Coordinates of N, CA and C in Angstrom, one line a residue:
X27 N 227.2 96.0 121.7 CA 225.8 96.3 121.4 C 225.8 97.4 120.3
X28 N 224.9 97.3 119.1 CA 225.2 98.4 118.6 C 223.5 98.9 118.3
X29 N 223.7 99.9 117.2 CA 222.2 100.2 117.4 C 221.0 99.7 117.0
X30 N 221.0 98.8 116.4 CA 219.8 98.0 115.9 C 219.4 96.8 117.1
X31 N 220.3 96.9 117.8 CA 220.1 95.5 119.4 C 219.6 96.7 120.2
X32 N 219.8 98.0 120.1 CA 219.2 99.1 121.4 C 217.9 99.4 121.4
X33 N 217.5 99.5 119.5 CA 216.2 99.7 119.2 C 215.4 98.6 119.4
X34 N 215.8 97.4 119.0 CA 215.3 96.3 119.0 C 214.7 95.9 120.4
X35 N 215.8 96.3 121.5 CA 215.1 96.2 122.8 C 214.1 97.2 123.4
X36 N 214.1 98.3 122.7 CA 213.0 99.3 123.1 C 211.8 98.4 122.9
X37 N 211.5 98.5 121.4 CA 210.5 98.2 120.9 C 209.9 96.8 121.5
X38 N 211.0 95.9 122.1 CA 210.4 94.9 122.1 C 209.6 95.1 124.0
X39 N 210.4 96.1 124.7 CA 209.9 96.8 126.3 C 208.7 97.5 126.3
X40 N 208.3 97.8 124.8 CA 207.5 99.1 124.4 C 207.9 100.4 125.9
X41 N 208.5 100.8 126.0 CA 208.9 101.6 127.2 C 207.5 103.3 127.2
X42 N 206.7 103.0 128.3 CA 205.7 103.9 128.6 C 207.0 105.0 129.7
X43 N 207.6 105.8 129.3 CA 208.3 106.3 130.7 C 207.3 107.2 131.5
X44 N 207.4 107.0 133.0 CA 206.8 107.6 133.8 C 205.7 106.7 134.6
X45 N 205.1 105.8 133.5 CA 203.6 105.2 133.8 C 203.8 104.0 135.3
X46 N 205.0 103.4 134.9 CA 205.4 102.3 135.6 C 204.6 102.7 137.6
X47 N 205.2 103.8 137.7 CA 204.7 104.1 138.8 C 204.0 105.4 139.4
X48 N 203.1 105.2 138.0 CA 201.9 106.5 138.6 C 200.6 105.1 138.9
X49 N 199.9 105.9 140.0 CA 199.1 104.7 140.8 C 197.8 105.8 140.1
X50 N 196.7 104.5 139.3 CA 195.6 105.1 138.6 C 194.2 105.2 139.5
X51 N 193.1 106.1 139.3 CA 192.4 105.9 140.3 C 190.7 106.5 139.0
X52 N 190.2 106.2 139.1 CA 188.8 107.0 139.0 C 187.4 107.8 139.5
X53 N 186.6 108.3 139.0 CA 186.2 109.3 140.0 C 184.7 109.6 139.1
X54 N 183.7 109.2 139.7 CA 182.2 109.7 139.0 C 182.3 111.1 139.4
X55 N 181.8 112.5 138.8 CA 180.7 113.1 138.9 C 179.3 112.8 138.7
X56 N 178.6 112.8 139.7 CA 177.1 112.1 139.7 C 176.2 113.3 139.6
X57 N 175.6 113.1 139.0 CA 174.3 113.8 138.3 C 172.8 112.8 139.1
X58 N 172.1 113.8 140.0 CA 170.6 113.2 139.7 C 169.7 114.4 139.6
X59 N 168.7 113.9 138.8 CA 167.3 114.7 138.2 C 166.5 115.1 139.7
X60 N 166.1 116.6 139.6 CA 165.5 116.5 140.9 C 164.1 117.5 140.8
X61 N 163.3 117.8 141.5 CA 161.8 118.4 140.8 C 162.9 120.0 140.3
X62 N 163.2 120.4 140.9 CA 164.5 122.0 140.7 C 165.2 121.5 139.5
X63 N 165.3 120.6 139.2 CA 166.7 120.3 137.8 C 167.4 119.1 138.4
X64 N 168.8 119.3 137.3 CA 170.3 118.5 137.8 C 170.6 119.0 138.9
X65 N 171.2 118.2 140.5 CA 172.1 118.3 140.9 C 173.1 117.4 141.1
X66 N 174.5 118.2 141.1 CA 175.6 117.2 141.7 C 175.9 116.5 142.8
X67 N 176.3 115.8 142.8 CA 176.6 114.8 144.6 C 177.7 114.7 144.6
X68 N 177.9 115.2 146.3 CA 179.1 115.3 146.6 C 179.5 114.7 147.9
X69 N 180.4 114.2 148.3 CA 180.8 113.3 149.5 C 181.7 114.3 150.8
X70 N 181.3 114.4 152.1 CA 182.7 114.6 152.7 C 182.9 113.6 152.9
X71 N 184.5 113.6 153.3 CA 184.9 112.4 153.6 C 185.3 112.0 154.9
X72 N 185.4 110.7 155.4 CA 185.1 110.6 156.5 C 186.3 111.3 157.8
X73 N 186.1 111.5 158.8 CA 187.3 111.8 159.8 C 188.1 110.8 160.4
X74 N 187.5 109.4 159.8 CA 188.1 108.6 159.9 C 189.1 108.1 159.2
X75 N 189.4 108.8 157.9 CA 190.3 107.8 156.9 C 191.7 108.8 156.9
X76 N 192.7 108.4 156.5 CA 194.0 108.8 156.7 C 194.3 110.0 155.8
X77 N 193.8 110.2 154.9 CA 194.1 111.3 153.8 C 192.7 111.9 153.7
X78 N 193.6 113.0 153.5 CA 192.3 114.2 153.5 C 190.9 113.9 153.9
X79 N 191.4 113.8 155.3 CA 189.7 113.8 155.9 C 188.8 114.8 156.3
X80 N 187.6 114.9 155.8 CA 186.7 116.2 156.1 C 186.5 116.9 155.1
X81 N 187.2 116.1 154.0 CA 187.7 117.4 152.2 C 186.2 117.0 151.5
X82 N 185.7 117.7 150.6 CA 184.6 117.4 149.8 C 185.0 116.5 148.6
X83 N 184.7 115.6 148.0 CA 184.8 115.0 147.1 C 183.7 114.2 146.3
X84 N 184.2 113.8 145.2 CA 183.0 112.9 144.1 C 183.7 111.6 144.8
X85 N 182.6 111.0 144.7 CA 182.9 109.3 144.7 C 184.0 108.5 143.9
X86 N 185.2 107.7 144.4 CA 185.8 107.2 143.3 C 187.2 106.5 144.5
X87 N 188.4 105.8 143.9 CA 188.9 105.5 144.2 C 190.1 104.8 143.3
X88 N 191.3 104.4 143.8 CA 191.8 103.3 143.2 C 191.4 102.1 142.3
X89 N 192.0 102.1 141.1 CA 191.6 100.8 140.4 C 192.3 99.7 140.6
X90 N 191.6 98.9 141.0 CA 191.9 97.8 141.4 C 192.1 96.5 140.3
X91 N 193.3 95.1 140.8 CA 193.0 94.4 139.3 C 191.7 93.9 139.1
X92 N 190.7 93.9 139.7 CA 189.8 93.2 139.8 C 188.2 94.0 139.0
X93 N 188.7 95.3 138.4 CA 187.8 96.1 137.8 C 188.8 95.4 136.2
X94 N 187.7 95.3 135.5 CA 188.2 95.8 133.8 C 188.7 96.4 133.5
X95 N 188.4 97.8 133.8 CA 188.5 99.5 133.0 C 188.3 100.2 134.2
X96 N 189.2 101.7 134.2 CA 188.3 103.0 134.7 C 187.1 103.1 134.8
X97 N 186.0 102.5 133.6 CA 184.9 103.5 133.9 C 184.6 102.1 135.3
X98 N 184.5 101.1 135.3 CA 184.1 99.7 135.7 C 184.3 100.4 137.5
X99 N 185.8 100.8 137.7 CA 186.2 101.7 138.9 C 185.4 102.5 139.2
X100 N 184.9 103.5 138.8 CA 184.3 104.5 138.8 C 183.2 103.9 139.4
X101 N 182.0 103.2 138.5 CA 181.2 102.4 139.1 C 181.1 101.6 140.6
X102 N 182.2 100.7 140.3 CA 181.8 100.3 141.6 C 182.6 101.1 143.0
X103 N 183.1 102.3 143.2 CA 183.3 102.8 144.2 C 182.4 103.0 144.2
X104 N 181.6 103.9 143.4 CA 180.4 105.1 143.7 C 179.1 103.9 144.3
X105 N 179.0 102.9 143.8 CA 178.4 102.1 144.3 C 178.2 101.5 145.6
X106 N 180.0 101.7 146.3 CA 180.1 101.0 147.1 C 180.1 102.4 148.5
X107 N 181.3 103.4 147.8 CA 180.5 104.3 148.9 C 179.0 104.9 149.2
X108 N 178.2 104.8 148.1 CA 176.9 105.8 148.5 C 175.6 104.4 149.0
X109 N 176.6 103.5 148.9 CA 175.5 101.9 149.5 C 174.5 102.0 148.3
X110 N 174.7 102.0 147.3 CA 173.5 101.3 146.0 C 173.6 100.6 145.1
X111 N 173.1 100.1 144.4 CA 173.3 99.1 143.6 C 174.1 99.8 142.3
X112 N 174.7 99.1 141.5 CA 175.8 99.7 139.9 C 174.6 99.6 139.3
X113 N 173.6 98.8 139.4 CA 172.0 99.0 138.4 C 171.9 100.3 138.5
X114 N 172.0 101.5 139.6 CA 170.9 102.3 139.4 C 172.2 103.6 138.9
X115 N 173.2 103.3 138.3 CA 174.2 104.3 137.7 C 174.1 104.3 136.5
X116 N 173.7 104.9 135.6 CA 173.2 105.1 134.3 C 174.6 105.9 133.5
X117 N 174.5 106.0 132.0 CA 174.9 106.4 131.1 C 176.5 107.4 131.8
X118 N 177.3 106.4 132.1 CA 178.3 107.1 132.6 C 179.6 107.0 131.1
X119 N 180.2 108.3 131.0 CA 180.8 108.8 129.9 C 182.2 109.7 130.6
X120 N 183.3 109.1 130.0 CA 184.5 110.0 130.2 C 184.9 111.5 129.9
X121 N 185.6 111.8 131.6 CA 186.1 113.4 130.7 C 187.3 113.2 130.3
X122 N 188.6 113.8 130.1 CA 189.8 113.6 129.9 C 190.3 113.7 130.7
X123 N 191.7 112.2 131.3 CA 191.6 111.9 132.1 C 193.0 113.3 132.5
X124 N 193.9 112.7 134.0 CA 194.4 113.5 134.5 C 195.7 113.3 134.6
X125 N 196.7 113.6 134.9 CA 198.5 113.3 135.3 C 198.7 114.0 136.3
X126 N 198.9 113.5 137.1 CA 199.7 114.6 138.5 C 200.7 114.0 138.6
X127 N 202.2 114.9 138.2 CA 203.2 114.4 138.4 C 203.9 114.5 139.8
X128 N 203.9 115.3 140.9 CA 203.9 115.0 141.5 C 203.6 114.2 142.8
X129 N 202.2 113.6 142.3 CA 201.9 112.9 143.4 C 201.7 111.4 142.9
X130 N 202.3 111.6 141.3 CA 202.5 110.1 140.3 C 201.0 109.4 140.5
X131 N 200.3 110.4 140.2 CA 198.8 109.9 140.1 C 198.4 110.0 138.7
X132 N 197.6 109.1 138.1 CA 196.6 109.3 136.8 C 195.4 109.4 137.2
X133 N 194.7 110.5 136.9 CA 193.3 110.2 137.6 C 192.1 109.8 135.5
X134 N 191.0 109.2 136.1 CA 189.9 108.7 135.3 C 189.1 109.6 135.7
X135 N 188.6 110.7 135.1 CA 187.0 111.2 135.9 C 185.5 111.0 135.1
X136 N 184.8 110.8 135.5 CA 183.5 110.2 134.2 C 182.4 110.8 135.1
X137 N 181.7 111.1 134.1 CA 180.1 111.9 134.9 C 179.1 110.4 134.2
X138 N 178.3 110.8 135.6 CA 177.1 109.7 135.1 C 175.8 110.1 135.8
X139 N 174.7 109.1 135.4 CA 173.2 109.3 136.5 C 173.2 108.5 136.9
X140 N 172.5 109.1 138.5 CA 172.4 107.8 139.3 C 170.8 108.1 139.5
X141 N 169.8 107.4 139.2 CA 168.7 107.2 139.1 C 168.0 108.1 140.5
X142 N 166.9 108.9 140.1 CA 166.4 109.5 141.7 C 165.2 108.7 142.4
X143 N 165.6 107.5 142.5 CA 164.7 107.2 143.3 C 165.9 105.8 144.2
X144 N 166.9 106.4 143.9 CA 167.8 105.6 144.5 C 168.1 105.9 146.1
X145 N 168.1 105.2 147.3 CA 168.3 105.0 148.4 C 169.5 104.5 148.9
X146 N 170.1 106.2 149.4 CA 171.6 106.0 149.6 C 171.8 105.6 151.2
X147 N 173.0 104.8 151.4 CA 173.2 104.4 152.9 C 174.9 104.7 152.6
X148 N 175.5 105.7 152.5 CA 176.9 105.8 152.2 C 177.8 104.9 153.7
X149 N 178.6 104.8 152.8 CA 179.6 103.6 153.8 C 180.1 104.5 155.1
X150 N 179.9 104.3 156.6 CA 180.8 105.1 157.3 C 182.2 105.6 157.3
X151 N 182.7 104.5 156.9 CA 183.9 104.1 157.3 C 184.6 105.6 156.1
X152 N 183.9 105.8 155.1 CA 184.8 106.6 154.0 C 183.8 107.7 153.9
X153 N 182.6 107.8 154.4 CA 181.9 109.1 154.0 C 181.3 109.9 155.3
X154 N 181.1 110.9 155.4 CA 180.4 111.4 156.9 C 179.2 111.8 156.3
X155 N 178.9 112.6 155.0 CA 178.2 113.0 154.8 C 177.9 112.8 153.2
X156 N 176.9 112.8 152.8 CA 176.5 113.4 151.3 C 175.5 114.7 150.9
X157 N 175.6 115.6 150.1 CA 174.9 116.5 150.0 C 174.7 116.7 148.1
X158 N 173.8 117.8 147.7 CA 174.1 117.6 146.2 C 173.9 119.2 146.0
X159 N 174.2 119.9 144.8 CA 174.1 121.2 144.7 C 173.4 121.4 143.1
X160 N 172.8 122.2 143.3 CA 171.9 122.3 141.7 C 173.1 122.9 140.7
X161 N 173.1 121.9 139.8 CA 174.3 122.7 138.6 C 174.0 124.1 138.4
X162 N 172.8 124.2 138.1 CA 172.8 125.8 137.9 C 173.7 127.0 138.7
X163 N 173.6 126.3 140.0 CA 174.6 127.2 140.6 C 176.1 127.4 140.5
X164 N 176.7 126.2 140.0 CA 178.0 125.8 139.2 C 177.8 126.6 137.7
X165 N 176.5 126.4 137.0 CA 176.2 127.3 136.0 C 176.6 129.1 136.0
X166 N 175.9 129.3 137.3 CA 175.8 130.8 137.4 C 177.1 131.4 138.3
X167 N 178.1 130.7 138.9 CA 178.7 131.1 139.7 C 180.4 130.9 139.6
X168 N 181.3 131.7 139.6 CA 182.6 131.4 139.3 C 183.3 130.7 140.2
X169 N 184.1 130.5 140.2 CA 185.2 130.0 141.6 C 186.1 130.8 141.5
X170 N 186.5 131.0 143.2 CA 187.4 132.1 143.4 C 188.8 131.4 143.3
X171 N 189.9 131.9 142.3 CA 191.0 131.0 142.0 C 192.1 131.7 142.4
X172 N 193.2 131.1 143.2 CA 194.8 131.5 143.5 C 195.7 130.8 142.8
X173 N 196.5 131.5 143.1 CA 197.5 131.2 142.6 C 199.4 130.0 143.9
X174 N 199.1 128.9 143.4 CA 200.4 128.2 144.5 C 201.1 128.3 144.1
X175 N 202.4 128.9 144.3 CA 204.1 128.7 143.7 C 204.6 127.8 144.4
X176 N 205.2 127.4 143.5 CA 206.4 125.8 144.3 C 207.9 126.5 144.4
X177 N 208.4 126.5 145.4 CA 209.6 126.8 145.3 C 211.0 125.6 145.6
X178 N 212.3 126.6 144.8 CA 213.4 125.4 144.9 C 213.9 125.6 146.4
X179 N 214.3 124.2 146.8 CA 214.7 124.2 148.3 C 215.8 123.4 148.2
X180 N 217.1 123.2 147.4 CA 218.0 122.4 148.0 C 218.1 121.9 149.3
X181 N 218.7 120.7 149.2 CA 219.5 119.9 150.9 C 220.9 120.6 151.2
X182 N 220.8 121.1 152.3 CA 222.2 121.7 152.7 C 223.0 121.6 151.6
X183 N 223.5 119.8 151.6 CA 224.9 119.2 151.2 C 224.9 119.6 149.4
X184 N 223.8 120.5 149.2 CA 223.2 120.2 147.4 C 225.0 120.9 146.5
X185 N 225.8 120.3 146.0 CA 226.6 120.5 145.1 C 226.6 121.4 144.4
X186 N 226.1 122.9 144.9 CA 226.5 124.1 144.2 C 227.5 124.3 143.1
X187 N 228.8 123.9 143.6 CA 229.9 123.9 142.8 C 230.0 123.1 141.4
X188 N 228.8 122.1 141.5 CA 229.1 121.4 140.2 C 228.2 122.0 138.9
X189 N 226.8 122.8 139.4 CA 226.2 123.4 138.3 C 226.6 124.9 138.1
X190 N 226.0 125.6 136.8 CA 226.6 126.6 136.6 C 225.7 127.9 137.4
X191 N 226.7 128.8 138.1 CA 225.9 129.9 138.7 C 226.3 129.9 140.4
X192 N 226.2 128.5 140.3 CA 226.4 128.3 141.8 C 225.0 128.6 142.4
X193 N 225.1 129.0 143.7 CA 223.8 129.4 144.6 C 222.9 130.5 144.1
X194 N 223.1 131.1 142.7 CA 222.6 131.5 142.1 C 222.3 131.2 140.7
X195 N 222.1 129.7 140.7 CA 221.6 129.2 139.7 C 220.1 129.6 139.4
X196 N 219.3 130.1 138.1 CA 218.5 130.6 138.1 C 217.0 129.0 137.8
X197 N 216.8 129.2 138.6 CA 215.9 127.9 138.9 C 214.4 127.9 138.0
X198 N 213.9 127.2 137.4 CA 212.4 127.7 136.9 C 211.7 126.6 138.1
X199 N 210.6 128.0 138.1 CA 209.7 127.5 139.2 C 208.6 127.5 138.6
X200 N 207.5 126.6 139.4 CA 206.3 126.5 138.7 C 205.2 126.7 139.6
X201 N 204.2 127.1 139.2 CA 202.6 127.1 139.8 C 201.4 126.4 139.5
X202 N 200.2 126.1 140.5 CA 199.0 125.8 139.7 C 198.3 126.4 140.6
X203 N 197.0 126.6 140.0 CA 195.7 127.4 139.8 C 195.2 126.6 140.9
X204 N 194.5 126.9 141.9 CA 193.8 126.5 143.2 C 192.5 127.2 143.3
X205 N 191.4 126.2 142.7 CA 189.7 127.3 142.8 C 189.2 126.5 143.6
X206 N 188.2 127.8 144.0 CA 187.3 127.4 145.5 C 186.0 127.7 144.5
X207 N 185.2 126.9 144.8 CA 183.5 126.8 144.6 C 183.1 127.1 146.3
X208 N 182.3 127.7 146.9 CA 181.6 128.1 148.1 C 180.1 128.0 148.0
X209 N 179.1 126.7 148.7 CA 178.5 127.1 148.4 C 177.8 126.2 150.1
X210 N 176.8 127.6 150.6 CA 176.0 127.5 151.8 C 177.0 127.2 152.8
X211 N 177.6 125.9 153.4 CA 178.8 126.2 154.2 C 179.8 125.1 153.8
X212 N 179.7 124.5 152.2 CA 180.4 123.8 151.7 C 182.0 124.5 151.2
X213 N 182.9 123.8 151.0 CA 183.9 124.5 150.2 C 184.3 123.5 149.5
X214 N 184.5 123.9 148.0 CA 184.5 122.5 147.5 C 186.2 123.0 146.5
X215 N 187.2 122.1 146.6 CA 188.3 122.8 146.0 C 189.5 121.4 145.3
X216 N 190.5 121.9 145.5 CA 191.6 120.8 145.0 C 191.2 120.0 143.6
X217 N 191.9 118.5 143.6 CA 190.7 118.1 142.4 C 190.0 118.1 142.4
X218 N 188.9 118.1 143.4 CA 187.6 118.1 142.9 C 186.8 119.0 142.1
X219 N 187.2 119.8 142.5 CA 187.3 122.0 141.7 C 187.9 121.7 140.2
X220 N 188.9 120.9 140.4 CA 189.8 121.1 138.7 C 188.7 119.8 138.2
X221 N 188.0 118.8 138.5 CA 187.5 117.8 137.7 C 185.8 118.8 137.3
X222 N 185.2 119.5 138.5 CA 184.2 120.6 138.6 C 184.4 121.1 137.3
X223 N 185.7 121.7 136.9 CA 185.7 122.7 136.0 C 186.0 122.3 134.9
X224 N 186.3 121.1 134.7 CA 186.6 120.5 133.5 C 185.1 119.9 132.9
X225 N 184.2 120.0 134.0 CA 183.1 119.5 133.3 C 182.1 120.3 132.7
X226 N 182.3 121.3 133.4 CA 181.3 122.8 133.8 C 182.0 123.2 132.4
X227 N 183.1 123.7 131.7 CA 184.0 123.9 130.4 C 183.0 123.0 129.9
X228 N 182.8 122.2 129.5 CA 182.7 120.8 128.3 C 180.9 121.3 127.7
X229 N 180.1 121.7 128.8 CA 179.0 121.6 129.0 C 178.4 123.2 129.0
X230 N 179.4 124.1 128.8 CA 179.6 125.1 128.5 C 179.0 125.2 127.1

C-alpha cells in the first residue's frame, strides 16, 4: 500500500471520527404568550421511565429514522409528549447544537411557540407533570453554579510500569460547570440548565 491508496481510501470513507457512535437526540425549548408575557415549559419526568426519573426537562427525545431532520425530532416529541397537535408548534429555530463526549451524545436543541390556546394532555407514561415559568424570571435571576471534577481512577492491574512517572504520572483532569435555576419548589439543572443558558446568552 502506499500513500496515494491510504488517501484514496480516506476520502473515499469520508471518515467523521467519533460520530459513528454518538446516539443524536433533540430538544424544544417551548415558549407560550401568556396575559404576564413569555413563559417557558417544562416537563418532569415521569417515575416511571428508567433514566432520570423525577428530573425537570424540555420536551425532546431521540431521533429516530423516521423523522427528516432534528428540527422534525424536536417537533414531534414535543408533540407527542404534551398530547397536541405539530399544527400548533410555531416558528421553531435552532440553537447550537451539543457533544457530550462522555455519554457519546449529540444533542439538537431549538426553541419554538406552541400556540396559547393549545390543550395539553401530556403522555403518562414519560411526563408526571408540566409547569411553565415567566422568562423574566430567567431574565432577572442567575443560577447558582458548581463546580464537578472528574477524577483518574485506574483498575488495579493498570500498567504503571509501562508509562512514564509510574503511579505518579501526572494526570490532567477535567471539570464542568453544574447550574441550578430554583424556582418556587422547581430545581431545574443538568442539560437542561446548560440548554437554559445557552438561550437566555443568545437573547441577552
Amino acid at each position: 500500500m502506499n500513500l496515494a491508496e491510504i488517501y484514496q481510501k480516506m476520502d473515499k470513507k469520508k471518515l467523521n471520527i467519533g460520530e459513528d457512535h454518538i446516539h443524536a437526540y433533540s430538544i424544544l425549548i417551548p415558549l407560550i404568550e401568556k396575559k404576564d408575557g413569555i413563559h417557558l415549559l417544562f416537563e418532569v419526568r415521569s417515575l416511571k421511565l428508567r433514566r432520570q426519573p423525577g428530573e425537570i426537562c424540555f420536551p425532546g427525545g431521540k431521533i429516530e429514522p423516521r423523522d427528516p431532520d432534528p428540527r422534525s425530532c424536536a417537533i414531534r416529541e414535543t408533540s407527542e409528549e404534551l398530547g397536541i397537535a405539530p399544527s400548533l408548534i410555531h416558528n421553531v429555530e435552532p440553537l447550537t447544537a451539543i457533544k457530550q463526549p462522555l455519554s457519546q451524545r449529540k444533542i439538537y436543541p431549538f426553541v419554538g411557540t406552541i400556540s396559547s390556546d393549545a390543550e395539553f394532555k401530556p403522555n403518562p407514561l414519560e411526563v408526571a407533570e408540566i409547569f411553565t415559568v415567566p422568562l423574566n424570571f430567567f431574565l432577572n435571576h442567575e443560577p447558582e453554579c458548581y463546580q464537578v471534577r472528574f477524577r483518574v481512577e485506574p483498575e488495579p492491574d493498570f500498567p504503571y510500569h509501562l508509562i512514564p512517572g509510574g503511579k505518579n504520572y501526572p494526570w490532567r483532569t477535567r471539570s464542568i460547570e453544574e447550574c441550578f435555576y430554583i424556582y418556587e419548589n422547581y430545581t431545574i439543572w443538568g442539560l437542561t440548565a446548560h440548554i437554559l443558558r445557552q438561550f437566555l446568552q443568545l437573547i441577552r
